[in-house]
Coordinates of C-alpha atoms and ligand atoms in Angstrom, one line a residue:
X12 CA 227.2 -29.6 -44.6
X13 CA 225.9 -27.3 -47.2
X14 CA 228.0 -26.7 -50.1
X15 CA 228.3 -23.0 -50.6
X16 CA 229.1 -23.0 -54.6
X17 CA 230.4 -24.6 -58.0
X18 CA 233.9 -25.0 -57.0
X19 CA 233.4 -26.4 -53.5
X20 CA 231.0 -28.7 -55.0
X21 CA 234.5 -29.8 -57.3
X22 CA 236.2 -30.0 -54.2
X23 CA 233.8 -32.6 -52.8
X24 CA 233.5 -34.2 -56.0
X25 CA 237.3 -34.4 -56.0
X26 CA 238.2 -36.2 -52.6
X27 CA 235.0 -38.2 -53.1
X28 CA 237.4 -39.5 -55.6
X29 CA 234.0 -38.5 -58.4
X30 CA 235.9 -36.2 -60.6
X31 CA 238.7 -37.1 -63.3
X32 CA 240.0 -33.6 -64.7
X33 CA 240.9 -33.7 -68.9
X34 CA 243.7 -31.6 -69.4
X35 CA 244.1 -32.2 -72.7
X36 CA 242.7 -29.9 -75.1
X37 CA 239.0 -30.7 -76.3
X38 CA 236.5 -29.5 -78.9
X39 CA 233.4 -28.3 -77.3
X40 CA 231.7 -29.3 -80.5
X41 CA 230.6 -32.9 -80.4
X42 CA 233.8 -34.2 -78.4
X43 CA 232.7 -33.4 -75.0
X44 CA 229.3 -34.6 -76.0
X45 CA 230.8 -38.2 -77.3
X46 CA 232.9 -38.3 -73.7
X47 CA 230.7 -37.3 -71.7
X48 CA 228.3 -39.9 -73.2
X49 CA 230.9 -42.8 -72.8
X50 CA 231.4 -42.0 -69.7
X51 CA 227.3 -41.0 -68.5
X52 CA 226.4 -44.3 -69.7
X53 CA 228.6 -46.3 -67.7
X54 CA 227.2 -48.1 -64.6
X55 CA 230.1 -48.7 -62.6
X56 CA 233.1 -46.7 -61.0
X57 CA 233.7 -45.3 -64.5
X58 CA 230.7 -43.3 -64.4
X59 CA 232.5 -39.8 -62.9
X60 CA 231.9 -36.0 -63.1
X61 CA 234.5 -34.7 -65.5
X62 CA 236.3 -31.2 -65.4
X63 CA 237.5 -30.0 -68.8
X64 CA 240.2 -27.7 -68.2
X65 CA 241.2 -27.0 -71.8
X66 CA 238.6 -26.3 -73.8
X67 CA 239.1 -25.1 -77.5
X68 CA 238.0 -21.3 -78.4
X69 CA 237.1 -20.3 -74.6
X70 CA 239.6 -19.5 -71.5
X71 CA 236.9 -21.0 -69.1
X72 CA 236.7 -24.8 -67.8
X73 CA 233.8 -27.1 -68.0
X74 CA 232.0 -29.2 -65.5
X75 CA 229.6 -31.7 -66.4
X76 CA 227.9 -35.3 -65.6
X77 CA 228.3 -33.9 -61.9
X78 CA 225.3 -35.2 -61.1
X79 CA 225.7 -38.4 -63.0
X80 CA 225.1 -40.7 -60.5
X81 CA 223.0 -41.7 -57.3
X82 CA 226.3 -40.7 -55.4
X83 CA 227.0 -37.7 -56.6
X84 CA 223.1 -36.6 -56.2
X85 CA 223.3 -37.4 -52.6
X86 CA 226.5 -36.1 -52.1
X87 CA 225.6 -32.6 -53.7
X88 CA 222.8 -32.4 -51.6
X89 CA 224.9 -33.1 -48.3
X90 CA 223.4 -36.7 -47.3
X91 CA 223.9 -40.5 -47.9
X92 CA 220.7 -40.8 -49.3
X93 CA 218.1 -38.5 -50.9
X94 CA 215.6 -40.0 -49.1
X95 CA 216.7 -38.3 -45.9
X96 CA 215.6 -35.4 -47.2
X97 CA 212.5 -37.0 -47.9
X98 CA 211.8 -37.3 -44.2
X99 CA 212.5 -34.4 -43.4
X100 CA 209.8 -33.0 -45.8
X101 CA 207.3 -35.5 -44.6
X102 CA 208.4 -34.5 -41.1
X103 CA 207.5 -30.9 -41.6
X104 CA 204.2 -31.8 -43.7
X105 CA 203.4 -34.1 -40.9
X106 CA 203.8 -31.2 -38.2
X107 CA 201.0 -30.7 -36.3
X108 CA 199.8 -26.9 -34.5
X109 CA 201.2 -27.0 -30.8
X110 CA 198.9 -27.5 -28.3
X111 CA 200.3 -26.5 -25.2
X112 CA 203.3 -25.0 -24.4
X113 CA 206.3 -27.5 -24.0
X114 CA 204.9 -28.1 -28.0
X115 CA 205.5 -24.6 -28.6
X116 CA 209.5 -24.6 -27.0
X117 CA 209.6 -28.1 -29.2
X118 CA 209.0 -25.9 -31.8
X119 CA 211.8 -23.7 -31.8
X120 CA 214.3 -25.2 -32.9
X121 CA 212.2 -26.4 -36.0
X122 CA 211.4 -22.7 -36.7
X123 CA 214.6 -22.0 -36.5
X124 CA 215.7 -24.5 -38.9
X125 CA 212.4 -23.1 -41.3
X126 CA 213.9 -19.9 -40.9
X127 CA 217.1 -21.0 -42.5
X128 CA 214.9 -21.7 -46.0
X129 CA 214.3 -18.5 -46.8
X130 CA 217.3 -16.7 -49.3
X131 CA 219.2 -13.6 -47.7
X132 CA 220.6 -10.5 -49.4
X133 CA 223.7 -9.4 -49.3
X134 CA 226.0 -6.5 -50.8
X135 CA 228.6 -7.7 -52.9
X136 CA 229.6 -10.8 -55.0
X137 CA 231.7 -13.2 -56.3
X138 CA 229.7 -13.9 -59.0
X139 CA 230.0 -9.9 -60.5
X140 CA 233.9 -9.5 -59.9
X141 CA 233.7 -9.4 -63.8
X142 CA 231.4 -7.4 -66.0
X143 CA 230.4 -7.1 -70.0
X144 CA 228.3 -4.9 -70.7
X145 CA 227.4 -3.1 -74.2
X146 CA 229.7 -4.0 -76.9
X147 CA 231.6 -6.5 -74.5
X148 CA 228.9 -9.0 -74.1
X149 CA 230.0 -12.1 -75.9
X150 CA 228.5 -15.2 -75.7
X151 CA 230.4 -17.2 -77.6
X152 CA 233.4 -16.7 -75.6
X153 CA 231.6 -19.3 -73.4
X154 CA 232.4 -22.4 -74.2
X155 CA 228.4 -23.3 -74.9
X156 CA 228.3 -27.1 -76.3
X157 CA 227.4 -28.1 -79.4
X158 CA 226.1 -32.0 -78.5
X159 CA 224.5 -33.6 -81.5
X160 CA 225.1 -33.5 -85.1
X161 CA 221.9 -32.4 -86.0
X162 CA 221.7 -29.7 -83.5
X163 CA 220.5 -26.3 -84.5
X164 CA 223.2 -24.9 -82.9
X165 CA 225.6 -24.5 -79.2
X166 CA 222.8 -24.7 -76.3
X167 CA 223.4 -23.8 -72.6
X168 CA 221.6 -26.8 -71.4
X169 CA 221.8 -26.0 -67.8
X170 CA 221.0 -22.7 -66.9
X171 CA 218.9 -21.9 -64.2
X172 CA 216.5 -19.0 -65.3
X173 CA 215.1 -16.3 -62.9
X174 CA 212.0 -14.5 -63.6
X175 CA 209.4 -12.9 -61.6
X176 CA 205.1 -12.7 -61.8
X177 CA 204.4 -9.8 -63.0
X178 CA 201.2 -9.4 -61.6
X179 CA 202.1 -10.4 -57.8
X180 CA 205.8 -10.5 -57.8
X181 CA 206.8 -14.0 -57.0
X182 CA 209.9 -15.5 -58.1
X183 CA 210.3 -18.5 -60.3
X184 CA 213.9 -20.2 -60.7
X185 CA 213.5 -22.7 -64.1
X186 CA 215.8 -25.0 -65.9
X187 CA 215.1 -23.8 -69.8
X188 CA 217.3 -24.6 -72.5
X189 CA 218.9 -21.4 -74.7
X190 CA 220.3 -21.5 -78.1
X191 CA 222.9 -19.1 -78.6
X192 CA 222.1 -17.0 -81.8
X193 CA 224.3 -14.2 -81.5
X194 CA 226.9 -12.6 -79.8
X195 CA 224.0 -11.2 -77.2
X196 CA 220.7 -13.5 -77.8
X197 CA 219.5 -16.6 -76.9
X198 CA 216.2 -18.6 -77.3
X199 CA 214.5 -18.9 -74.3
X200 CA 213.0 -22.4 -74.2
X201 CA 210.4 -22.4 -71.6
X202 CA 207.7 -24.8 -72.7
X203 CA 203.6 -23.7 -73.0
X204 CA 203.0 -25.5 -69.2
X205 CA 206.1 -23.8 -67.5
X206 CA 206.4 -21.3 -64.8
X207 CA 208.3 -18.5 -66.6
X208 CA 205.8 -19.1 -70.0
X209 CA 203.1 -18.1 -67.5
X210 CA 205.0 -15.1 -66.6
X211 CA 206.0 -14.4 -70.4
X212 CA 202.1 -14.9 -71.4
X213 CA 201.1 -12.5 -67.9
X214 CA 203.6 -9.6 -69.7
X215 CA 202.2 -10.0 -72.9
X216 CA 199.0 -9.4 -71.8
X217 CA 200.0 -6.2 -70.5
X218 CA 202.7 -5.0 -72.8
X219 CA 205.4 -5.4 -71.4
X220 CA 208.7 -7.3 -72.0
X221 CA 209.9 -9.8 -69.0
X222 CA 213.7 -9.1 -66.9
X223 CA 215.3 -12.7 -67.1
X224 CA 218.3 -13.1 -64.8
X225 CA 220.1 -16.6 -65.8
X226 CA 222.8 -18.2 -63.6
X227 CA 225.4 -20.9 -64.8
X228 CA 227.2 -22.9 -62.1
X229 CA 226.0 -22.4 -58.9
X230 CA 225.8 -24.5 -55.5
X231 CA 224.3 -27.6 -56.0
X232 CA 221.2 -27.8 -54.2
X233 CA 220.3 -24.3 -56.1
X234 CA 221.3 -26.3 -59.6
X235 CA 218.7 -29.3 -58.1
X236 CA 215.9 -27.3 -57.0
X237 CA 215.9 -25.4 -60.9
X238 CA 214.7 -28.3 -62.1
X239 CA 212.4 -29.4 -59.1
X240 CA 208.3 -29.6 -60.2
X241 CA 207.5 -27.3 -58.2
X242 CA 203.9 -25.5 -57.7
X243 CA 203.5 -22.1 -59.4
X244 CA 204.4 -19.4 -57.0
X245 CA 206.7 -21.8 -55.2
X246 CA 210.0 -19.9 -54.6
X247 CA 213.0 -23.0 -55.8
X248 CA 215.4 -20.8 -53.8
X249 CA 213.5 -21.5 -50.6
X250 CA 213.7 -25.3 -51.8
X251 CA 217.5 -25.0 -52.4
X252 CA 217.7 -23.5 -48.6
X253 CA 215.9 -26.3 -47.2
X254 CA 218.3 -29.2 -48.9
X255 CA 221.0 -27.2 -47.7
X256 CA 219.6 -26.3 -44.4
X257 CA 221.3 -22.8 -45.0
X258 CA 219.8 -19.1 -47.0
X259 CA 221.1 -19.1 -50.5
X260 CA 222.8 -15.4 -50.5
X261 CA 221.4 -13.2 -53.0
X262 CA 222.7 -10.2 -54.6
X263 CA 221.0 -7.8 -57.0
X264 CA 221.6 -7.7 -60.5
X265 CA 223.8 -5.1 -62.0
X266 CA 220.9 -3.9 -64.7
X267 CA 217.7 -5.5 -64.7
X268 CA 215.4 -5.8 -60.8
X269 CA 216.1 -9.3 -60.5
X270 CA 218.5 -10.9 -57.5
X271 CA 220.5 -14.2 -57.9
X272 CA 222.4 -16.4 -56.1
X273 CA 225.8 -14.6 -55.1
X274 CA 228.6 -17.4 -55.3
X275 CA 227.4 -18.0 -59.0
X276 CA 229.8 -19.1 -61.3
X277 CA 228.5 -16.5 -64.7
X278 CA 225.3 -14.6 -64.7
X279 CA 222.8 -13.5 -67.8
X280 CA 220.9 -10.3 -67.7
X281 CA 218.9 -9.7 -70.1
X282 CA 215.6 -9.0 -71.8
X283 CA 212.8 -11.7 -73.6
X284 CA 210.3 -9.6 -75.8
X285 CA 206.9 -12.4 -74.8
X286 CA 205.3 -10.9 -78.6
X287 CA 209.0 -11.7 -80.9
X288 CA 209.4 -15.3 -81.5
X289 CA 212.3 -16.9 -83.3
X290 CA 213.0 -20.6 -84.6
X291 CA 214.6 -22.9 -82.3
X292 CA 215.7 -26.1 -82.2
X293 CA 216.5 -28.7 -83.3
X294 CA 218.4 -30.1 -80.5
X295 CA 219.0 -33.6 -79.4
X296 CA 217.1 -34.0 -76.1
X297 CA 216.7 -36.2 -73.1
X298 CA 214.2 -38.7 -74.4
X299 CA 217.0 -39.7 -77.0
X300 CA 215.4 -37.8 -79.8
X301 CA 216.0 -34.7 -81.2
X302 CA 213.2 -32.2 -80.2
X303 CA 211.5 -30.8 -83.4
X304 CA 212.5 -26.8 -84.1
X305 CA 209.6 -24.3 -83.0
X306 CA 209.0 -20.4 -82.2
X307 CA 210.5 -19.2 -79.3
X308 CA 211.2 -16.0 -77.6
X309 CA 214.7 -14.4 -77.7
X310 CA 216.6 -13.4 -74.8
X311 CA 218.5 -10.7 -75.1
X312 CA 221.3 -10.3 -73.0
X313 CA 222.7 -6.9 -71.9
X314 CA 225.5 -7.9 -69.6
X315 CA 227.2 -10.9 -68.2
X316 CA 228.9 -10.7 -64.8
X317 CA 231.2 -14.0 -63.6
X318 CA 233.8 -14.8 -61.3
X319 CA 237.5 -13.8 -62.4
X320 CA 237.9 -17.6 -62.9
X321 CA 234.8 -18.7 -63.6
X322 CA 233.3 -22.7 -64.3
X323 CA 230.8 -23.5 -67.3
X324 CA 228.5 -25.7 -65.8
X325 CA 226.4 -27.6 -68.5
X326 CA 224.9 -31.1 -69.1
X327 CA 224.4 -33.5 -71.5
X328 CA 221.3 -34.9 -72.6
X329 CA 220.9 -37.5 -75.0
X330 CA 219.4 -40.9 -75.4
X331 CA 219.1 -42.5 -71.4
X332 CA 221.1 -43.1 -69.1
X333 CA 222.3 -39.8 -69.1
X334 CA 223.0 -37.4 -66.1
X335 CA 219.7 -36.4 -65.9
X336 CA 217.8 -39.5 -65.1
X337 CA 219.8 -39.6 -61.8
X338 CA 218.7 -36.0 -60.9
X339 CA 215.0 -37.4 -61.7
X340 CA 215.5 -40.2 -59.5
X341 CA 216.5 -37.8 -57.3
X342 CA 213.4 -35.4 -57.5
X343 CA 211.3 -38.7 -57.2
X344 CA 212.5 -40.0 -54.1
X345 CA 212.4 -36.3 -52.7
X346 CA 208.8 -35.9 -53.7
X347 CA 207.2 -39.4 -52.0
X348 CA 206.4 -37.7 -49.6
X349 CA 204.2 -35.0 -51.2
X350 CA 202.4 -37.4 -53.6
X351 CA 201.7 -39.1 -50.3
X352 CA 200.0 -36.1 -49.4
X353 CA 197.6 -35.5 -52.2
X354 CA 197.0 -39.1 -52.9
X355 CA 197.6 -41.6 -49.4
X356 CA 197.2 -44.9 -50.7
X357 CA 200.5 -44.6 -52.8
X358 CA 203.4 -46.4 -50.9
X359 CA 205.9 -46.2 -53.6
X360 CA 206.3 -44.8 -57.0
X361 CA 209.4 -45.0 -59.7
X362 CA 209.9 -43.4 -63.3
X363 CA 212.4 -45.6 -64.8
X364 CA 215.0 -44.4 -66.9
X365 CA 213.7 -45.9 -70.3
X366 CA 210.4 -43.6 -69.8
X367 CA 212.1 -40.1 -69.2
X368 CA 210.2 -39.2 -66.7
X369 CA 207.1 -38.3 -68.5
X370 CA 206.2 -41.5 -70.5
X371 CA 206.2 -43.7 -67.4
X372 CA 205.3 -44.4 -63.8
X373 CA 204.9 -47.2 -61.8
X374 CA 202.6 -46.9 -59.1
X375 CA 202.5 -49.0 -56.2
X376 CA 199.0 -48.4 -53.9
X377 CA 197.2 -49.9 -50.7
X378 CA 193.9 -50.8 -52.6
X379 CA 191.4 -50.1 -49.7
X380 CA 188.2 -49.6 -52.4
X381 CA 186.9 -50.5 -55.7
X382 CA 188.0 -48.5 -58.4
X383 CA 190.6 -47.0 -56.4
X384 CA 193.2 -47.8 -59.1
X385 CA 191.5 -45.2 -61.4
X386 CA 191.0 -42.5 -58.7
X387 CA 195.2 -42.5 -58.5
X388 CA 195.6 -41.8 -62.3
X389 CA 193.5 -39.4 -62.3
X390 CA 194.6 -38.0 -59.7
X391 CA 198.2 -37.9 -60.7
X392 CA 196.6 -36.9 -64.3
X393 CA 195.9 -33.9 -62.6
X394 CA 199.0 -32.8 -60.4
X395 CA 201.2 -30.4 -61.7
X396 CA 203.7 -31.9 -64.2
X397 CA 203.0 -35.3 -63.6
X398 CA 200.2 -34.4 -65.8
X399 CA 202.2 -35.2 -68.9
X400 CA 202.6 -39.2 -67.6
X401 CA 201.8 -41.1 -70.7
X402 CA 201.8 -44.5 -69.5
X403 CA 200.9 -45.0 -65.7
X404 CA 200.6 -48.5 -64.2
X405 CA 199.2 -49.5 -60.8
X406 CA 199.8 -52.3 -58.9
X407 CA 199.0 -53.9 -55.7
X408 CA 201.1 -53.3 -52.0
X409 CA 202.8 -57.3 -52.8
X410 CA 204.7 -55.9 -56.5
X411 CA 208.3 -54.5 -56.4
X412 CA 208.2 -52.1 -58.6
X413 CA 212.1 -51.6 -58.3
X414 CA 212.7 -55.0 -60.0
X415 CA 211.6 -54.2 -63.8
X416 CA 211.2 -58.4 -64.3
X417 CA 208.4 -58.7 -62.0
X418 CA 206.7 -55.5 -62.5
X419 CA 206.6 -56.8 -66.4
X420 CA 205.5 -60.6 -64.9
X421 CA 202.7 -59.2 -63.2
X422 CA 200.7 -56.5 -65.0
X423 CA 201.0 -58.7 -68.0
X424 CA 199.5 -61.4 -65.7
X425 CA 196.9 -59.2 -63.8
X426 CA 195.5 -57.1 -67.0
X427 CA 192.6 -57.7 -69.0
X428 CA 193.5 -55.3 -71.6
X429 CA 190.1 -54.1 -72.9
X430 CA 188.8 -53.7 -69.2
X431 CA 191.8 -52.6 -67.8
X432 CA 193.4 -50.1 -70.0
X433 CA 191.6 -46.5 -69.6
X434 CA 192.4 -44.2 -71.6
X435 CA 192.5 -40.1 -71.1
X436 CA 192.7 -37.0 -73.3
X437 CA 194.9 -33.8 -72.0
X438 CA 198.1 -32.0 -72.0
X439 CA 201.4 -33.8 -72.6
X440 CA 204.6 -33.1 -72.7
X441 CA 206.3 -30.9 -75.3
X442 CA 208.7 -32.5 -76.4
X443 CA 206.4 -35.9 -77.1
X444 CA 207.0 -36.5 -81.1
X445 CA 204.2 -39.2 -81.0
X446 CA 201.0 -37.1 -80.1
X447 CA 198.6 -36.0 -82.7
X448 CA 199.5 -32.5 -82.1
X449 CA 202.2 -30.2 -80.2
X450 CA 201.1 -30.3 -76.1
X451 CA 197.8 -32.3 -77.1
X452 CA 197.2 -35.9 -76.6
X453 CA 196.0 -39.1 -75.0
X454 CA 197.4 -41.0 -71.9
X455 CA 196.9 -44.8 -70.8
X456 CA 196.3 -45.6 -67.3
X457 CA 196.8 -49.4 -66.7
X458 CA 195.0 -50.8 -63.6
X459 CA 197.3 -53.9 -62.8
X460 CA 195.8 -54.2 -59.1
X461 CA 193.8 -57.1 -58.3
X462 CA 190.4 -56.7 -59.3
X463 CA 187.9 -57.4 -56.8
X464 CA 184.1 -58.3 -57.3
X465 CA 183.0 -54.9 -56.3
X466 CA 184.3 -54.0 -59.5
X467 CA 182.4 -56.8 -62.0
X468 CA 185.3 -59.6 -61.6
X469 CA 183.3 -62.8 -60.5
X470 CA 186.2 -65.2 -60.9
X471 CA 188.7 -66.4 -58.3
X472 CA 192.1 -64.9 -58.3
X473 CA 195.1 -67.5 -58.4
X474 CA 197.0 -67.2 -55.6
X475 CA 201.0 -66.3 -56.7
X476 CA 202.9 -69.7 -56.6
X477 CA 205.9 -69.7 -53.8
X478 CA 207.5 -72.8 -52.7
X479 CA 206.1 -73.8 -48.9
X480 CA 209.0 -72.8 -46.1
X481 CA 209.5 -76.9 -45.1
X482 CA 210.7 -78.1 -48.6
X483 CA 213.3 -74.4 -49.6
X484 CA 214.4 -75.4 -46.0
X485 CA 215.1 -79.4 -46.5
X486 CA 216.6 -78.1 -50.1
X487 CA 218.8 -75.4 -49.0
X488 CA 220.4 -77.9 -46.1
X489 CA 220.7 -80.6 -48.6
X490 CA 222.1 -78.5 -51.9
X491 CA 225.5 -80.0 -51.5
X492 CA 224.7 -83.3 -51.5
X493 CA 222.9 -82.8 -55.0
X494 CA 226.1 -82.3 -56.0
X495 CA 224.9 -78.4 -57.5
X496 CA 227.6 -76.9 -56.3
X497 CA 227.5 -74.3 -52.7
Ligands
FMN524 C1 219.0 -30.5 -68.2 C2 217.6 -30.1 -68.2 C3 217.1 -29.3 -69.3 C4 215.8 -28.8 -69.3 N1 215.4 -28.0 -70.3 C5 214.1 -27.6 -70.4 C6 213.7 -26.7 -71.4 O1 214.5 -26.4 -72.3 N2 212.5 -26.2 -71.4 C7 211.6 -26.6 -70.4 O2 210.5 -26.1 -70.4 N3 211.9 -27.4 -69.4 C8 213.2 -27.9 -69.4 N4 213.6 -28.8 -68.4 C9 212.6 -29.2 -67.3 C10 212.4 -28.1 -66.3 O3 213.6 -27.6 -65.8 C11 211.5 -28.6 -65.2 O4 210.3 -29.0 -65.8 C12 211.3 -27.5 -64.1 O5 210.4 -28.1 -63.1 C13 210.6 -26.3 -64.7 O6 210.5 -25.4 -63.7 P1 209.2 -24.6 -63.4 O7 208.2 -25.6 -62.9 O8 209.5 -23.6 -62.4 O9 208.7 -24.0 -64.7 C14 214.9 -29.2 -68.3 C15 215.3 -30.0 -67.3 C16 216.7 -30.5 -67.2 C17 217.1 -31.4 -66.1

């Protein structure tokens, strides 16, 4: 069943028994933050979403950590598991043209289901039954975090940005980080590889300053697919209307040509000028660090529109585990099956939560060819934003790569470090402190596979010791007797 908007998604949380509510009065400067992080890092039942009903200086609640876990990821999207919305990706990659008629009926109902993706428009909205405009619009009546002491500033850390092509009119949904300035501005934190910087750089070139609609709190698979890598020109609103098998409903925006999605919680219109920068930053971010300050357009905002009792939606991110690895996890497991796609011979892949998605992944491939190893980095070196990986590692079909202790047992084992290290110049992530310059920097690929003589190695492999099945079974029936206990 899809879940329609913030406050159902509370509701589920709430008889899922995954929300505690803090009625007591709370600083949204630092004290969330330090809750929130207690309770983010726990691995157990502790480890809820939390509803902050009284929060200092502002008359609205705040939701966060509600995707804090691998139960709540699954539940916000409407399944047990993530991975059965993997197969039904790979099911409609997989689809082949009809080829005779009974195909085509077949089809129906999985057009119909298709059909379902795309967003409709309707009239009126929940999400504008207040407006500011002018003089009213006041930011800081929001109850914007403040999460680390160093921080430059409160940051609306999970706002999902609209913006549009200029040139061919496509719409781009983003998760970017804003920095409240003022009253009315923002920073708009969209790094240099990032779907709205194109559309920023695209105005630029032509003058002209870019309409940025930005929504806080909205149903959760619309929160999810904000975040999702998708490919330029890849509507997320079409991939929050497949997860929840049901159109998002959009409404237009009261001042700029943008729509958004209807049961939002609060909505920013506004204005970013691509040619005025500002400082930004610093701000403590999800690799545990705080991300250095730089130039970054302002957002101006010309009106906010919410419900009359509207949810703050926000996140914290901080050193890992930290809501956001889940939702990472999350994309992961969703996006198998298109990795699959470009590259075959990958059966499994993980980011672990250490290597914040970018400085990590663990590769597991058929090897069907020498050298094959190599053609996966680079290939992965070279699809969309798994083009920041720092460190990827690839091992053979027989290496769990969910068990860290025997993914560390056997690259260590299978690598000759000089042969087997390769290492690659190109973009990485922004918010990398280590590389020799912003965006720019070098990337190891570590072939952990068995290396075959095709590829130079003349020496025998050793095979991995395990115990032969006669003597675990004569042990096992005989552990008693040794007196070891059951
Ligand atoms: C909580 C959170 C905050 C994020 N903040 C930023 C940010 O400030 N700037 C940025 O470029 N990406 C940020 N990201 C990552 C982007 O949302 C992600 O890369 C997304 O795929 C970008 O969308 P796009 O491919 O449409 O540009 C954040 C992700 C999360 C989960």
């Amino acid at each position: 069943m899809a879940i329609d908007s913030l406050r159902d998604w509370i509701r589920v949380l709430d008889e899922a028994g995954e929300l505690i509510r803090v009625r007591v009065e709370v600083d949204p400067h630092l004290e969330i933050a330090e809750i929130t992080d207690r309770v983010s890092k726990e691995r157990g039942s502790a480890n809820k979403a939390l509803l902050f009903e009284n929060v200092k200086g502002s008359a609205l609640p705040v939701l966060i950590n509600a995707f804090g876990s691998r139960r709540r990821c699954a539940l916000s999207l409407g399944v047990e598991r993530i991975e059965e919305h993997a197969e039904r990706l790979r099911e409609l990659l997989d689809q082949s043209p009809p080829e005779g008629l009974l195909d085509k009926i077949r089809m129906i109902p999985k057009l119909a289901e298709i059909g379902a993706f795309f967003p409709k428009k309707v009239s009126s909205a929940p999400c504008q039954e207040v407006v500011w405009e002018g003089d009213a619009v006041d930011l800081r009546k929001l109850p914007v975090l403040t999460t680390w002491p160093q921080d430059a500033g409160p940051f609306v850390t999970f706002p999902l940005c609209v913006t549009q092509d200029p040139e061919n009119g496509r719409r781009n949904l983003g998760t970017y980080r804003l920095q409240v300035f003022s009253r009315n501005e923002t920073g708009f934190h969209t790094h240099l590889h990032k779907d709205a910087r194109r559309h920023l750089g695209k105005a630029a070139a032509r003058g002209e300053k870019v309409p940025v609609a930005v929504v806080i709190g909205a149903d959760p698979a619309t929160c999810f697919a904000s975040v999702i890598p998708a490919p330029p020109d890849v509507d997320e609103l079409i991939i929050a209307g497949f997860l929840r098998r049901k159109p998002v409903p959009l409404v237009k925006c009261r001042t700029i040509p943008l729509e958004v999605p209807a049961t939002a919680e609060i909505v920013l219109e506004g204005w970013v000028d691509p040619s005025a920068l500002r400082r930004e930053g610093p701000f403590g971010d999800h690799t545990g660090f705080y991300s250095l300050a730089d130039d970054y357009p302002v957002l101006r905002v010309e009106c906010i529109t919410m419900r009359r009792d509207a949810i703050y939606h926000t996140t914290l991110v901080g050193r890992p585990p930290q809501e956001d690895c889940w939702m990472t996890e999350g994309i992961e497991r969703l996006l198998l099956p298109v990795l699959q796609k470009a590259l075959p011979e990958i059966i499994d892949y993980r980011m672990p939560f250490e290597g914040v998605a970018h400085n990590l992944m663990l590769v597991k491939i058929r090897k069907q060819y020498p050298g094959q190893a190599q053609k996966v980095m680079s290939g992965l070196w070279g699809l969309g934003q798994a083009m920041f990986t720092k460190v990827i590692v690839v091992v053979d079909e027989d290496v769990d790569i969910h068990d860290d202790s025997e993914v560390a047992w056997k690259v260590l084992n299978h690598i000759d470090p000089q042969r087997d290290l390769q290492f690659m110049m190109g973009p990485v992530e922004t918010l990398d402190h280590a590389s020799r310059a912003a965006c720019f920097g070098s990337k190891v690929g570590v072939d952990a596979t068995r290396k075959w003589k095709e590829e130079g190695f003349t020496r025998d492999w050793p095979d991995e010791i395990v115990m032969d099945e006669a003597t675990r079974a004569k042990v096992a029936s005989r552990w008693r007797e040794y007196g070891l206990g059951s």
